[in-house]
Amino acid sequence: KAGVTQTPRYLIKTRGQQVTLSCSPISGHRSVSWYQQTPGQGLQFLFEYFSETQRNKGNFPGRFSGRQFSNSRSEMNVSTLELGDSALYLCASRPSGRGAQHFGDGTRLSIL
Amino acid sequence: AQTVTQSQPEMSVQEAETVTLSCTYDTSESDYYLFWYKQPPSRQMILVIRQEAYKQQNATENRFSVNFQKAAKSFSLKISDSQLGDAAMYFCARGSEKLVFGKGTKLTVNP
């Protein structure tokens, strides 16, 4: 079974631009969560989607948004990029019920 | 705030020896999960082991086992017969749909 796939692996943007990251979950997983990982703040929860609905949201500004499609694939969008948005963005999928989250390789976003 | 604390930023162990990584957490929930994830330099977060809080029996996965002390809110990871491939950042996490992570422990395995 294929794992969680995140694209692209690397991304370089400049301040003020916007970016869209993509995540394809493990087949059959309906829950997708997003995390931001930085050296200073560590791993922080962004949001979680289940059946195309946002169920949980972390403490991030409205510039961070996401969505989930009917095939459970998810996208995360960051608008008006700031230098502090430079981070590794990790996506995880989870089966229904009480399963553990399984992570993708992440997208490394660098803001110049 | 419901936090997860890993008090050891770095640990080292000799190959074939045993090492224990510490984790404490704070929660007001009665039913929750605890996890240990491993993140090698390749950066993928890999699930090592999980524990369901309502289960008293400590989880075990091959060379990896946990010591879960619910009353003390402690969840340590023991790695037996350490191998070079065990070198990585280890993160303790609590939650289910929304994981709260500790800051991590960098484990070095010396040959």
PDB file of C-alpha atoms in Angstrom:
ATOM      1  CA  LYS A   1       0.000   0.000   0.000  1.00  0.00           C
ATOM      2  CA  ALA A   2       1.423   3.396  -0.978  1.00  0.00           C
ATOM      3  CA  GLY A   3       2.215   5.791   1.836  1.00  0.00           C
ATOM      4  CA  VAL A   4       1.277   9.434   2.244  1.00  0.00           C
ATOM      5  CA  THR A   5       2.508  11.434  -0.744  1.00  0.00           C
ATOM      6  CA  GLN A   6       3.321  15.115  -0.509  1.00  0.00           C
ATOM      7  CA  THR A   7       4.186  17.359  -3.418  1.00  0.00           C
ATOM      8  CA  PRO A   8       6.328  19.222  -4.076  1.00  0.00           C
ATOM      9  CA  ARG A   9       9.276  18.155  -1.915  1.00  0.00           C
ATOM     10  CA  TYR A  10      10.904  21.577  -2.047  1.00  0.00           C
ATOM     11  CA  LEU A  11       9.552  25.020  -2.761  1.00  0.00           C
ATOM     12  CA  ILE A  12      11.162  28.451  -2.821  1.00  0.00           C
ATOM     13  CA  LYS A  13       8.978  31.540  -2.715  1.00  0.00           C
ATOM     14  CA  THR A  14       9.364  35.226  -1.978  1.00  0.00           C
ATOM     15  CA  ARG A  15       7.569  37.319   0.599  1.00  0.00           C
ATOM     16  CA  GLY A  16       4.044  38.271  -0.340  1.00  0.00           C
ATOM     17  CA  GLN A  17       3.483  35.343  -2.676  1.00  0.00           C
ATOM     18  CA  GLN A  18       1.098  32.508  -2.024  1.00  0.00           C
ATOM     19  CA  VAL A  19       1.703  28.771  -2.157  1.00  0.00           C
ATOM     20  CA  THR A  20      -0.317  25.574  -2.394  1.00  0.00           C
ATOM     21  CA  LEU A  21       0.924  22.262  -1.024  1.00  0.00           C
ATOM     22  CA  SER A  22      -0.628  18.929  -1.875  1.00  0.00           C
ATOM     23  CA  CYS A  23      -1.123  15.736   0.114  1.00  0.00           C
ATOM     24  CA  SER A  24      -2.449  12.367  -1.035  1.00  0.00           C
ATOM     25  CA  PRO A  25      -3.337  10.129   1.929  1.00  0.00           C
ATOM     26  CA  ILE A  26      -2.969   6.403   2.243  1.00  0.00           C
ATOM     27  CA  SER A  27      -5.748   4.662   0.356  1.00  0.00           C
ATOM     28  CA  GLY A  28      -8.811   4.307   2.570  1.00  0.00           C
ATOM     29  CA  HIS A  29      -7.732   6.998   5.034  1.00  0.00           C
ATOM     30  CA  ARG A  30     -10.288   9.765   5.343  1.00  0.00           C
ATOM     31  CA  SER A  31      -8.623  11.993   7.920  1.00  0.00           C
ATOM     32  CA  VAL A  32      -5.797  14.301   6.849  1.00  0.00           C
ATOM     33  CA  SER A  33      -3.866  16.542   9.223  1.00  0.00           C
ATOM     34  CA  TRP A  34      -1.248  19.198   8.540  1.00  0.00           C
ATOM     35  CA  TYR A  35       1.670  20.217  10.744  1.00  0.00           C
ATOM     36  CA  GLN A  36       4.334  22.903  10.573  1.00  0.00           C
ATOM     37  CA  GLN A  37       7.822  22.013  11.795  1.00  0.00           C
ATOM     38  CA  THR A  38      10.390  24.720  12.567  1.00  0.00           C
ATOM     39  CA  PRO A  39      13.586  24.640  14.640  1.00  0.00           C
ATOM     40  CA  GLY A  40      12.200  27.236  17.043  1.00  0.00           C
ATOM     41  CA  GLN A  41       8.600  26.160  17.535  1.00  0.00           C
ATOM     42  CA  GLY A  42       8.925  22.458  16.830  1.00  0.00           C
ATOM     43  CA  LEU A  43       5.922  20.591  15.450  1.00  0.00           C
ATOM     44  CA  GLN A  44       2.677  22.518  15.512  1.00  0.00           C
ATOM     45  CA  PHE A  45      -0.750  21.376  14.419  1.00  0.00           C
ATOM     46  CA  LEU A  46      -2.343  23.402  11.633  1.00  0.00           C
ATOM     47  CA  PHE A  47      -5.666  21.705  10.858  1.00  0.00           C
ATOM     48  CA  GLU A  48      -7.393  18.405  10.257  1.00  0.00           C
ATOM     49  CA  TYR A  49      -9.917  17.447   7.614  1.00  0.00           C
ATOM     50  CA  PHE A  50     -12.313  14.529   7.542  1.00  0.00           C
ATOM     51  CA  SER A  51     -14.765  13.850   4.730  1.00  0.00           C
ATOM     52  CA  GLU A  52     -14.117  17.267   3.199  1.00  0.00           C
ATOM     53  CA  THR A  53     -14.858  19.101   6.476  1.00  0.00           C
ATOM     54  CA  GLN A  54     -12.385  20.868   8.719  1.00  0.00           C
ATOM     55  CA  ARG A  55     -12.791  19.220  12.129  1.00  0.00           C
ATOM     56  CA  ASN A  56      -9.923  20.765  14.057  1.00  0.00           C
ATOM     57  CA  LYS A  57      -7.873  23.900  13.690  1.00  0.00           C
ATOM     58  CA  GLY A  58      -4.637  25.000  15.322  1.00  0.00           C
ATOM     59  CA  ASN A  59      -3.598  28.460  16.393  1.00  0.00           C
ATOM     60  CA  PHE A  60      -2.442  29.866  13.059  1.00  0.00           C
ATOM     61  CA  PRO A  61      -3.510  33.068  11.267  1.00  0.00           C
ATOM     62  CA  GLY A  62      -6.145  33.037   8.570  1.00  0.00           C
ATOM     63  CA  ARG A  63      -3.436  33.156   5.895  1.00  0.00           C
ATOM     64  CA  PHE A  64      -3.191  29.406   6.406  1.00  0.00           C
ATOM     65  CA  SER A  65      -6.087  27.522   4.900  1.00  0.00           C
ATOM     66  CA  GLY A  66      -6.814  24.102   3.569  1.00  0.00           C
ATOM     67  CA  ARG A  67      -9.342  21.917   1.917  1.00  0.00           C
ATOM     68  CA  GLN A  68     -10.056  18.281   1.271  1.00  0.00           C
ATOM     69  CA  PHE A  69     -11.504  16.753  -1.852  1.00  0.00           C
ATOM     70  CA  SER A  70     -13.965  13.889  -2.224  1.00  0.00           C
ATOM     71  CA  ASN A  71     -11.085  11.446  -2.854  1.00  0.00           C
ATOM     72  CA  SER A  72      -9.567  12.531   0.512  1.00  0.00           C
ATOM     73  CA  ARG A  73      -6.662  14.336  -1.118  1.00  0.00           C
ATOM     74  CA  SER A  74      -5.911  17.579   0.663  1.00  0.00           C
ATOM     75  CA  GLU A  75      -4.312  20.892  -0.167  1.00  0.00           C
ATOM     76  CA  MET A  76      -2.911  23.538   2.099  1.00  0.00           C
ATOM     77  CA  ASN A  77      -2.639  27.154   1.021  1.00  0.00           C
ATOM     78  CA  VAL A  78      -0.597  29.935   2.559  1.00  0.00           C
ATOM     79  CA  SER A  79      -1.206  33.468   1.308  1.00  0.00           C
ATOM     80  CA  THR A  80       0.904  36.603   1.705  1.00  0.00           C
ATOM     81  CA  LEU A  81       3.972  34.592   2.639  1.00  0.00           C
ATOM     82  CA  GLU A  82       6.231  35.845   5.425  1.00  0.00           C
ATOM     83  CA  LEU A  83       9.828  34.925   6.213  1.00  0.00           C
ATOM     84  CA  GLY A  84       8.590  33.116   9.312  1.00  0.00           C
ATOM     85  CA  ASP A  85       6.569  30.714   7.177  1.00  0.00           C
ATOM     86  CA  SER A  86       9.794  28.972   6.167  1.00  0.00           C
ATOM     87  CA  ALA A  87       9.349  25.470   7.527  1.00  0.00           C
ATOM     88  CA  LEU A  88       8.846  21.805   6.822  1.00  0.00           C
ATOM     89  CA  TYR A  89       5.141  21.168   6.281  1.00  0.00           C
ATOM     90  CA  LEU A  90       4.071  17.653   7.117  1.00  0.00           C
ATOM     91  CA  CYS A  91       0.868  15.945   6.157  1.00  0.00           C
ATOM     92  CA  ALA A  92      -0.470  12.880   7.942  1.00  0.00           C
ATOM     93  CA  SER A  93      -3.365  10.592   7.241  1.00  0.00           C
ATOM     94  CA  ARG A  94      -5.283   8.405   9.621  1.00  0.00           C
ATOM     95  CA  PRO A  95      -7.857   5.670   9.165  1.00  0.00           C
ATOM     96  CA  SER A  96     -11.317   6.017  10.644  1.00  0.00           C
ATOM     97  CA  GLY A  97     -11.657   5.007  14.236  1.00  0.00           C
ATOM     98  CA  ARG A  98      -8.667   4.859  16.527  1.00  0.00           C
ATOM     99  CA  GLY A  99      -5.724   4.469  14.169  1.00  0.00           C
ATOM    100  CA  ALA A 100      -2.405   6.275  14.350  1.00  0.00           C
ATOM    101  CA  GLN A 101      -1.379   9.080  12.027  1.00  0.00           C
ATOM    102  CA  HIS A 102       1.036   8.197   9.244  1.00  0.00           C
ATOM    103  CA  PHE A 103       3.189  10.955   7.834  1.00  0.00           C
ATOM    104  CA  GLY A 104       4.473  11.901   4.420  1.00  0.00           C
ATOM    105  CA  ASP A 105       7.997  13.093   3.654  1.00  0.00           C
ATOM    106  CA  GLY A 106       6.969  16.736   3.937  1.00  0.00           C
ATOM    107  CA  THR A 107       7.349  19.827   1.785  1.00  0.00           C
ATOM    108  CA  ARG A 108      10.297  22.075   2.602  1.00  0.00           C
ATOM    109  CA  LEU A 109       9.151  25.677   2.037  1.00  0.00           C
ATOM    110  CA  SER A 110      11.767  28.416   1.952  1.00  0.00           C
ATOM    111  CA  ILE A 111      10.806  32.082   1.822  1.00  0.00           C
ATOM    112  CA  LEU A 112      13.335  34.571   0.445  1.00  0.00           C
TER     113      LEU A 112
ATOM    114  CA  ALA B   1      -2.071  24.519  27.719  1.00  0.00           C
ATOM    115  CA  GLN B   2      -1.883  20.792  27.294  1.00  0.00           C
ATOM    116  CA  THR B   3       1.790  20.103  26.750  1.00  0.00           C
ATOM    117  CA  VAL B   4       4.224  17.286  26.106  1.00  0.00           C
ATOM    118  CA  THR B   5       7.681  17.561  27.650  1.00  0.00           C
ATOM    119  CA  GLN B   6      10.820  15.724  26.635  1.00  0.00           C
ATOM    120  CA  SER B   7      13.473  16.696  29.142  1.00  0.00           C
ATOM    121  CA  GLN B   8      16.440  15.190  27.294  1.00  0.00           C
ATOM    122  CA  PRO B   9      17.407  17.226  24.220  1.00  0.00           C
ATOM    123  CA  GLU B  10      20.144  14.724  23.361  1.00  0.00           C
ATOM    124  CA  MET B  11      21.010  11.172  24.326  1.00  0.00           C
ATOM    125  CA  SER B  12      23.685   8.760  23.197  1.00  0.00           C
ATOM    126  CA  VAL B  13      23.973   4.989  23.448  1.00  0.00           C
ATOM    127  CA  GLN B  14      26.478   2.355  22.460  1.00  0.00           C
ATOM    128  CA  GLU B  15      25.458  -0.078  19.776  1.00  0.00           C
ATOM    129  CA  ALA B  16      23.737  -3.153  21.280  1.00  0.00           C
ATOM    130  CA  GLU B  17      23.038  -1.343  24.561  1.00  0.00           C
ATOM    131  CA  THR B  18      19.708  -0.152  25.961  1.00  0.00           C
ATOM    132  CA  VAL B  19      18.536   3.443  26.204  1.00  0.00           C
ATOM    133  CA  THR B  20      15.430   5.054  27.690  1.00  0.00           C
ATOM    134  CA  LEU B  21      13.927   8.307  26.444  1.00  0.00           C
ATOM    135  CA  SER B  22      11.676  10.247  28.811  1.00  0.00           C
ATOM    136  CA  CYS B  23       8.375  11.976  28.159  1.00  0.00           C
ATOM    137  CA  THR B  24       5.795  13.584  30.414  1.00  0.00           C
ATOM    138  CA  TYR B  25       2.520  15.124  29.349  1.00  0.00           C
ATOM    139  CA  ASP B  26      -0.392  17.093  30.589  1.00  0.00           C
ATOM    140  CA  THR B  27      -4.011  16.373  29.719  1.00  0.00           C
ATOM    141  CA  SER B  28      -7.488  16.694  31.179  1.00  0.00           C
ATOM    142  CA  GLU B  29      -8.858  13.910  29.004  1.00  0.00           C
ATOM    143  CA  SER B  30      -9.444  10.404  30.282  1.00  0.00           C
ATOM    144  CA  ASP B  31      -9.215   8.635  26.931  1.00  0.00           C
ATOM    145  CA  TYR B  32      -6.285   9.498  24.714  1.00  0.00           C
ATOM    146  CA  TYR B  33      -3.394   8.058  22.785  1.00  0.00           C
ATOM    147  CA  LEU B  34       0.332   8.415  23.214  1.00  0.00           C
ATOM    148  CA  PHE B  35       2.891   7.903  20.497  1.00  0.00           C
ATOM    149  CA  TRP B  36       6.589   7.819  19.835  1.00  0.00           C
ATOM    150  CA  TYR B  37       7.666   8.899  16.378  1.00  0.00           C
ATOM    151  CA  LYS B  38      11.151   8.723  14.890  1.00  0.00           C
ATOM    152  CA  GLN B  39      12.446  11.296  12.415  1.00  0.00           C
ATOM    153  CA  PRO B  40      15.762  10.436  10.737  1.00  0.00           C
ATOM    154  CA  PRO B  41      17.627  13.039   8.652  1.00  0.00           C
ATOM    155  CA  SER B  42      15.545  11.921   5.680  1.00  0.00           C
ATOM    156  CA  ARG B  43      12.819  13.846   7.608  1.00  0.00           C
ATOM    157  CA  GLN B  44       9.940  11.369   7.320  1.00  0.00           C
ATOM    158  CA  MET B  45       8.129  10.901  10.627  1.00  0.00           C
ATOM    159  CA  ILE B  46       7.925   7.179  11.317  1.00  0.00           C
ATOM    160  CA  LEU B  47       5.570   5.701  13.895  1.00  0.00           C
ATOM    161  CA  VAL B  48       7.556   3.668  16.414  1.00  0.00           C
ATOM    162  CA  ILE B  49       4.950   2.682  18.954  1.00  0.00           C
ATOM    163  CA  ARG B  50       1.588   3.745  20.334  1.00  0.00           C
ATOM    164  CA  GLN B  51      -0.216   3.335  23.631  1.00  0.00           C
ATOM    165  CA  GLU B  52      -3.906   3.681  24.336  1.00  0.00           C
ATOM    166  CA  ALA B  53      -4.424   5.344  27.682  1.00  0.00           C
ATOM    167  CA  TYR B  54      -7.212   3.018  28.775  1.00  0.00           C
ATOM    168  CA  LYS B  55      -4.934  -0.007  28.380  1.00  0.00           C
ATOM    169  CA  GLN B  56      -2.816  -0.739  31.424  1.00  0.00           C
ATOM    170  CA  GLN B  57      -0.491  -3.087  29.598  1.00  0.00           C
ATOM    171  CA  ASN B  58       2.624  -1.414  28.227  1.00  0.00           C
ATOM    172  CA  ALA B  59       2.953  -1.527  24.437  1.00  0.00           C
ATOM    173  CA  THR B  60       5.839  -3.414  22.824  1.00  0.00           C
ATOM    174  CA  GLU B  61       7.072  -3.496  19.232  1.00  0.00           C
ATOM    175  CA  ASN B  62      10.095  -5.745  18.794  1.00  0.00           C
ATOM    176  CA  ARG B  63      13.061  -3.892  20.393  1.00  0.00           C
ATOM    177  CA  PHE B  64      10.895  -0.933  21.382  1.00  0.00           C
ATOM    178  CA  SER B  65       8.787  -0.849  24.525  1.00  0.00           C
ATOM    179  CA  VAL B  66       7.168   1.809  26.676  1.00  0.00           C
ATOM    180  CA  ASN B  67       6.735   2.387  30.368  1.00  0.00           C
ATOM    181  CA  PHE B  68       3.336   4.049  30.690  1.00  0.00           C
ATOM    182  CA  GLN B  69       2.562   5.514  34.104  1.00  0.00           C
ATOM    183  CA  LYS B  70      -0.897   7.061  33.724  1.00  0.00           C
ATOM    184  CA  ALA B  71      -1.151   8.589  37.189  1.00  0.00           C
ATOM    185  CA  ALA B  72       2.247  10.218  36.805  1.00  0.00           C
ATOM    186  CA  LYS B  73       1.498  11.172  33.177  1.00  0.00           C
ATOM    187  CA  SER B  74       4.770   9.627  32.112  1.00  0.00           C
ATOM    188  CA  PHE B  75       5.459   7.743  28.888  1.00  0.00           C
ATOM    189  CA  SER B  76       9.064   6.647  28.388  1.00  0.00           C
ATOM    190  CA  LEU B  77      10.476   4.716  25.442  1.00  0.00           C
ATOM    191  CA  LYS B  78      13.003   1.939  25.911  1.00  0.00           C
ATOM    192  CA  ILE B  79      15.117   0.847  22.964  1.00  0.00           C
ATOM    193  CA  SER B  80      16.872  -2.469  23.488  1.00  0.00           C
ATOM    194  CA  ASP B  81      19.841  -3.794  21.483  1.00  0.00           C
ATOM    195  CA  SER B  82      20.344  -0.360  19.895  1.00  0.00           C
ATOM    196  CA  GLN B  83      21.324  -0.340  16.240  1.00  0.00           C
ATOM    197  CA  LEU B  84      23.036   2.308  14.127  1.00  0.00           C
ATOM    198  CA  GLY B  85      19.783   2.757  12.218  1.00  0.00           C
ATOM    199  CA  ASP B  86      18.052   3.862  15.420  1.00  0.00           C
ATOM    200  CA  ALA B  87      19.904   7.188  15.305  1.00  0.00           C
ATOM    201  CA  ALA B  88      17.292   9.903  14.785  1.00  0.00           C
ATOM    202  CA  MET B  89      15.158  12.534  16.474  1.00  0.00           C
ATOM    203  CA  TYR B  90      12.509  10.925  18.631  1.00  0.00           C
ATOM    204  CA  PHE B  91       9.264  12.741  19.311  1.00  0.00           C
ATOM    205  CA  CYS B  92       6.715  11.926  21.957  1.00  0.00           C
ATOM    206  CA  ALA B  93       3.155  12.916  21.061  1.00  0.00           C
ATOM    207  CA  ARG B  94      -0.287  12.878  22.632  1.00  0.00           C
ATOM    208  CA  GLY B  95      -3.669  13.048  20.944  1.00  0.00           C
ATOM    209  CA  SER B  96      -5.708  11.489  18.197  1.00  0.00           C
ATOM    210  CA  GLU B  97      -6.821  13.703  15.291  1.00  0.00           C
ATOM    211  CA  LYS B  98      -4.702  16.547  16.633  1.00  0.00           C
ATOM    212  CA  LEU B  99      -1.270  15.573  17.895  1.00  0.00           C
ATOM    213  CA  VAL B 100       0.660  17.623  20.435  1.00  0.00           C
ATOM    214  CA  PHE B 101       4.382  16.938  20.163  1.00  0.00           C
ATOM    215  CA  GLY B 102       7.310  17.320  22.491  1.00  0.00           C
ATOM    216  CA  LYS B 103      10.439  19.156  21.360  1.00  0.00           C
ATOM    217  CA  GLY B 104      12.228  15.914  20.599  1.00  0.00           C
ATOM    218  CA  THR B 105      15.285  13.973  21.752  1.00  0.00           C
ATOM    219  CA  LYS B 106      18.207  13.531  19.403  1.00  0.00           C
ATOM    220  CA  LEU B 107      19.525   9.980  19.770  1.00  0.00           C
ATOM    221  CA  THR B 108      23.066   9.161  18.698  1.00  0.00           C
ATOM    222  CA  VAL B 109      24.155   5.527  18.427  1.00  0.00           C
ATOM    223  CA  ASN B 110      27.897   4.979  18.771  1.00  0.00           C
ATOM    224  CA  PRO B 111      29.512   1.941  17.096  1.00  0.00           C
TER     225      PRO B 111
END
